[in-house]
Amino acid sequence: MTINLGLLNDVQVRFLCPADLEEVKRLCRVWFPIEYPDVWYDEITSSTRFFSLAATFNKNIIGLLVAEVKTKSLCNKEDAGILSFRFGDDATLAYILSIGVVQEYRRHGIGSLLLDSLLCHLTTPERQNCKAVYLHVLTTNFAAMQFYEKRRFTQFRYLPLYYAIKGTHRDGFSYVLYINGGEPPWTFIYPFIILVHSG
């Protein structure tokens, strides 16, 4: 899969492959405060369980996105209740595990390109059963929250002490974007519940 960017027409988007493992590992260790196990890198670069994309420039990875599509019934406890109760346990959701861009290429639309590629994949006619895209973010990661909010993601839940980073527990938020007719568990009171949780 290759996508031209107009002004950045030398940037391409493709799926990760096993040959990317060491480069992906190096980038993630720079970008993220969480230490992922080696098996995670093996899986995201080779398993069809993950939708793993790389944005490349001059054959070097400058950004990546890793997502997993899973049924509502397989969501973790802290993510239960993201979808309206009218959707059965066989409805699917896409969880964004990671998205990152090399420092010097940030604010050039690379993250948006990767996210758009995922959303295009999830909104095709054969994937209409996917009703939401969600993720977790540190409460102190203001740049990430601003990025997602600009892309119409909504803060869903406050996650106290969700992250364990170098022996310290840190708070997080979950964010969600509803797609393909997906809806939150609340209707007209949903925005007010969001305010209560985040206030």
Tab-separated table of C-alpha atoms in Angstrom:
chain	number	residue	atom	x	y	z
A	1	MET	CA	0.000	0.000	0.000
A	2	THR	CA	1.483	3.348	-1.094
A	3	ILE	CA	-0.086	6.765	-0.523
A	4	ASN	CA	1.190	10.025	-1.974
A	5	LEU	CA	1.095	13.084	0.254
A	6	GLY	CA	1.001	15.936	-2.254
A	7	LEU	CA	3.810	18.164	-0.992
A	8	LEU	CA	5.295	15.202	0.851
A	9	ASN	CA	4.955	12.919	-2.139
A	10	ASP	CA	8.061	10.978	-1.212
A	11	VAL	CA	6.404	9.584	1.919
A	12	GLN	CA	4.910	6.131	1.511
A	13	VAL	CA	2.718	4.027	3.766
A	14	ARG	CA	3.180	0.259	3.881
A	15	PHE	CA	2.628	-2.633	6.232
A	16	LEU	CA	5.346	-3.555	8.716
A	17	CYS	CA	7.266	-6.757	7.990
A	18	PRO	CA	9.698	-8.943	9.991
A	19	ALA	CA	12.697	-7.103	8.493
A	20	ASP	CA	11.512	-3.937	10.300
A	21	LEU	CA	11.753	-5.464	13.770
A	22	GLU	CA	15.015	-3.898	14.971
A	23	GLU	CA	14.224	-0.462	13.555
A	24	VAL	CA	10.753	-0.491	15.098
A	25	LYS	CA	12.196	-1.558	18.444
A	26	ARG	CA	14.738	1.291	18.344
A	27	LEU	CA	12.092	3.894	17.460
A	28	CYS	CA	9.615	2.740	20.103
A	29	ARG	CA	12.286	2.930	22.795
A	30	VAL	CA	12.889	6.562	21.827
A	31	TRP	CA	9.235	7.534	21.503
A	32	PHE	CA	7.454	5.740	24.328
A	33	PRO	CA	8.095	5.569	28.092
A	34	ILE	CA	6.731	2.014	28.218
A	35	GLU	CA	9.085	-0.944	27.743
A	36	TYR	CA	7.441	-3.443	25.412
A	37	PRO	CA	8.488	-7.116	25.560
A	38	ASP	CA	10.360	-8.609	22.603
A	39	VAL	CA	7.405	-10.853	21.742
A	40	TRP	CA	5.320	-7.707	21.125
A	41	TYR	CA	7.764	-6.517	18.465
A	42	ASP	CA	7.715	-9.975	16.882
A	43	GLU	CA	3.933	-9.937	16.704
A	44	ILE	CA	3.406	-6.418	15.349
A	45	THR	CA	5.924	-6.989	12.550
A	46	SER	CA	4.676	-10.435	11.485
A	47	SER	CA	1.212	-11.345	12.821
A	48	THR	CA	-1.974	-10.646	10.867
A	49	ARG	CA	-3.624	-10.084	14.249
A	50	PHE	CA	-2.290	-6.519	14.086
A	51	PHE	CA	-2.840	-3.757	11.548
A	52	SER	CA	0.698	-2.342	11.599
A	53	LEU	CA	1.691	0.488	9.282
A	54	ALA	CA	4.963	2.275	8.615
A	55	ALA	CA	5.319	5.698	7.021
A	56	THR	CA	8.641	5.703	5.155
A	57	PHE	CA	10.827	8.394	3.625
A	58	ASN	CA	13.900	7.410	1.603
A	59	LYS	CA	13.187	3.836	2.753
A	60	ASN	CA	13.547	4.818	6.427
A	61	ILE	CA	10.636	4.477	8.845
A	62	ILE	CA	9.602	7.944	10.049
A	63	GLY	CA	6.280	6.982	11.617
A	64	LEU	CA	4.272	3.955	12.619
A	65	LEU	CA	0.826	2.956	13.773
A	66	VAL	CA	-0.172	-0.336	15.379
A	67	ALA	CA	-3.821	-1.263	15.897
A	68	GLU	CA	-5.757	-4.399	16.748
A	69	VAL	CA	-9.362	-5.107	15.795
A	70	LYS	CA	-11.189	-7.228	18.353
A	71	THR	CA	-14.721	-8.066	19.363
A	72	LYS	CA	-16.530	-6.130	22.058
A	73	SER	CA	-16.441	-9.223	24.299
A	74	LEU	CA	-12.608	-9.282	24.216
A	75	CYS	CA	-12.106	-5.680	25.357
A	76	ASN	CA	-10.230	-5.215	28.612
A	77	LYS	CA	-12.210	-4.408	31.757
A	78	GLU	CA	-11.245	-0.724	31.688
A	79	ASP	CA	-12.613	-0.420	28.146
A	80	ALA	CA	-15.916	-2.151	28.792
A	81	GLY	CA	-18.908	-0.017	27.994
A	82	ILE	CA	-17.398	1.996	25.139
A	83	LEU	CA	-20.216	0.923	22.810
A	84	SER	CA	-23.951	1.346	23.176
A	85	PHE	CA	-25.655	-1.670	24.707
A	86	ARG	CA	-27.617	-2.182	21.485
A	87	PHE	CA	-24.474	-3.608	19.847
A	88	GLY	CA	-23.888	-7.286	20.560
A	89	ASP	CA	-20.665	-8.900	21.759
A	90	ASP	CA	-19.747	-9.732	18.160
A	91	ALA	CA	-19.435	-6.027	17.234
A	92	THR	CA	-15.781	-5.097	16.769
A	93	LEU	CA	-13.624	-2.185	17.906
A	94	ALA	CA	-10.164	-1.088	16.819
A	95	TYR	CA	-7.661	-0.402	19.569
A	96	ILE	CA	-4.687	1.798	18.671
A	97	LEU	CA	-1.761	0.387	20.634
A	98	SER	CA	0.856	2.821	19.357
A	99	ILE	CA	1.298	5.738	17.023
A	100	GLY	CA	4.556	7.650	16.746
A	101	VAL	CA	6.506	9.921	14.412
A	102	VAL	CA	10.233	10.704	14.314
A	103	GLN	CA	10.835	14.096	15.987
A	104	GLU	CA	12.011	15.995	12.895
A	105	TYR	CA	8.993	14.850	10.860
A	106	ARG	CA	6.327	15.824	13.383
A	107	ARG	CA	3.730	18.440	12.449
A	108	HIS	CA	3.975	17.473	8.785
A	109	GLY	CA	0.836	15.346	8.664
A	110	ILE	CA	2.552	11.964	9.084
A	111	GLY	CA	0.472	10.952	12.105
A	112	SER	CA	-2.700	12.050	10.315
A	113	LEU	CA	-1.697	10.068	7.228
A	114	LEU	CA	-1.277	6.915	9.308
A	115	LEU	CA	-4.530	7.462	11.186
A	116	ASP	CA	-6.414	8.180	7.944
A	117	SER	CA	-5.042	4.954	6.471
A	118	LEU	CA	-6.413	2.999	9.430
A	119	LEU	CA	-9.793	4.731	9.247
A	120	CYS	CA	-10.052	4.116	5.504
A	121	HIS	CA	-9.350	0.435	6.154
A	122	LEU	CA	-12.004	0.263	8.896
A	123	THR	CA	-14.788	2.054	7.014
A	124	THR	CA	-14.871	-0.153	3.918
A	125	PRO	CA	-18.164	-1.987	3.249
A	126	GLU	CA	-16.784	-5.320	4.489
A	127	ARG	CA	-15.762	-3.808	7.851
A	128	GLN	CA	-19.001	-2.071	8.828
A	129	ASN	CA	-19.121	-4.242	11.973
A	130	CYS	CA	-16.283	-2.145	13.453
A	131	LYS	CA	-18.099	0.510	15.469
A	132	ALA	CA	-15.356	2.437	17.253
A	133	VAL	CA	-11.651	3.228	17.368
A	134	TYR	CA	-10.155	3.799	20.816
A	135	LEU	CA	-6.836	4.291	22.583
A	136	HIS	CA	-5.212	5.201	25.889
A	137	VAL	CA	-3.036	8.214	26.580
A	138	LEU	CA	-1.171	9.632	29.568
A	139	THR	CA	-3.013	12.544	31.187
A	140	THR	CA	0.196	14.580	30.807
A	141	ASN	CA	0.588	13.922	27.057
A	142	PHE	CA	-1.084	17.135	25.938
A	143	ALA	CA	0.271	16.977	22.380
A	144	ALA	CA	-1.276	13.542	21.834
A	145	MET	CA	-4.608	14.585	23.342
A	146	GLN	CA	-4.704	17.674	21.127
A	147	PHE	CA	-3.904	15.541	18.079
A	148	TYR	CA	-6.735	13.107	18.767
A	149	GLU	CA	-9.240	15.798	19.694
A	150	LYS	CA	-8.549	17.556	16.379
A	151	ARG	CA	-9.347	14.233	14.706
A	152	ARG	CA	-12.778	14.090	16.451
A	153	PHE	CA	-11.807	11.602	19.171
A	154	THR	CA	-13.634	12.206	22.445
A	155	GLN	CA	-12.285	11.695	25.929
A	156	PHE	CA	-14.213	8.727	27.287
A	157	ARG	CA	-12.884	7.684	30.671
A	158	TYR	CA	-10.350	8.724	33.310
A	159	LEU	CA	-8.015	5.816	34.152
A	160	PRO	CA	-6.328	6.408	37.523
A	161	LEU	CA	-2.888	4.805	37.920
A	162	TYR	CA	-3.349	3.045	34.579
A	163	TYR	CA	0.286	3.175	33.436
A	164	ALA	CA	3.282	1.676	35.219
A	165	ILE	CA	6.356	3.571	33.993
A	166	LYS	CA	9.741	2.856	35.528
A	167	GLY	CA	8.160	1.789	38.804
A	168	THR	CA	5.779	4.767	39.011
A	169	HIS	CA	2.052	4.628	38.368
A	170	ARG	CA	0.616	7.352	36.152
A	171	ASP	CA	-2.937	8.335	35.239
A	172	GLY	CA	-4.416	7.980	31.775
A	173	PHE	CA	-7.461	8.740	29.673
A	174	SER	CA	-9.229	6.629	27.104
A	175	TYR	CA	-10.302	8.328	23.881
A	176	VAL	CA	-12.824	7.037	21.364
A	177	LEU	CA	-14.008	7.803	17.826
A	178	TYR	CA	-17.286	6.214	16.725
A	179	ILE	CA	-17.448	4.950	13.134
A	180	ASN	CA	-19.840	2.945	10.940
A	181	GLY	CA	-22.886	4.008	12.979
A	182	GLY	CA	-21.316	3.192	16.346
A	183	GLU	CA	-22.649	5.026	19.400
A	184	PRO	CA	-21.591	5.588	23.016
A	185	PRO	CA	-23.456	3.793	25.818
A	186	TRP	CA	-25.168	7.073	26.714
A	187	THR	CA	-27.130	9.296	24.400
A	188	PHE	CA	-28.120	12.849	25.328
A	189	ILE	CA	-26.288	12.738	28.698
A	190	TYR	CA	-22.996	11.441	27.200
A	191	PRO	CA	-21.200	14.832	27.049
A	192	PHE	CA	-22.117	15.554	30.672
A	193	ILE	CA	-20.749	12.217	31.865
A	194	ILE	CA	-17.505	12.981	30.028
A	195	LEU	CA	-17.255	16.277	31.924
A	196	VAL	CA	-17.829	14.557	35.263
A	197	HIS	CA	-15.170	11.899	34.550
A	198	SER	CA	-12.574	14.384	33.375
A	199	GLY	CA	-13.271	17.084	35.920
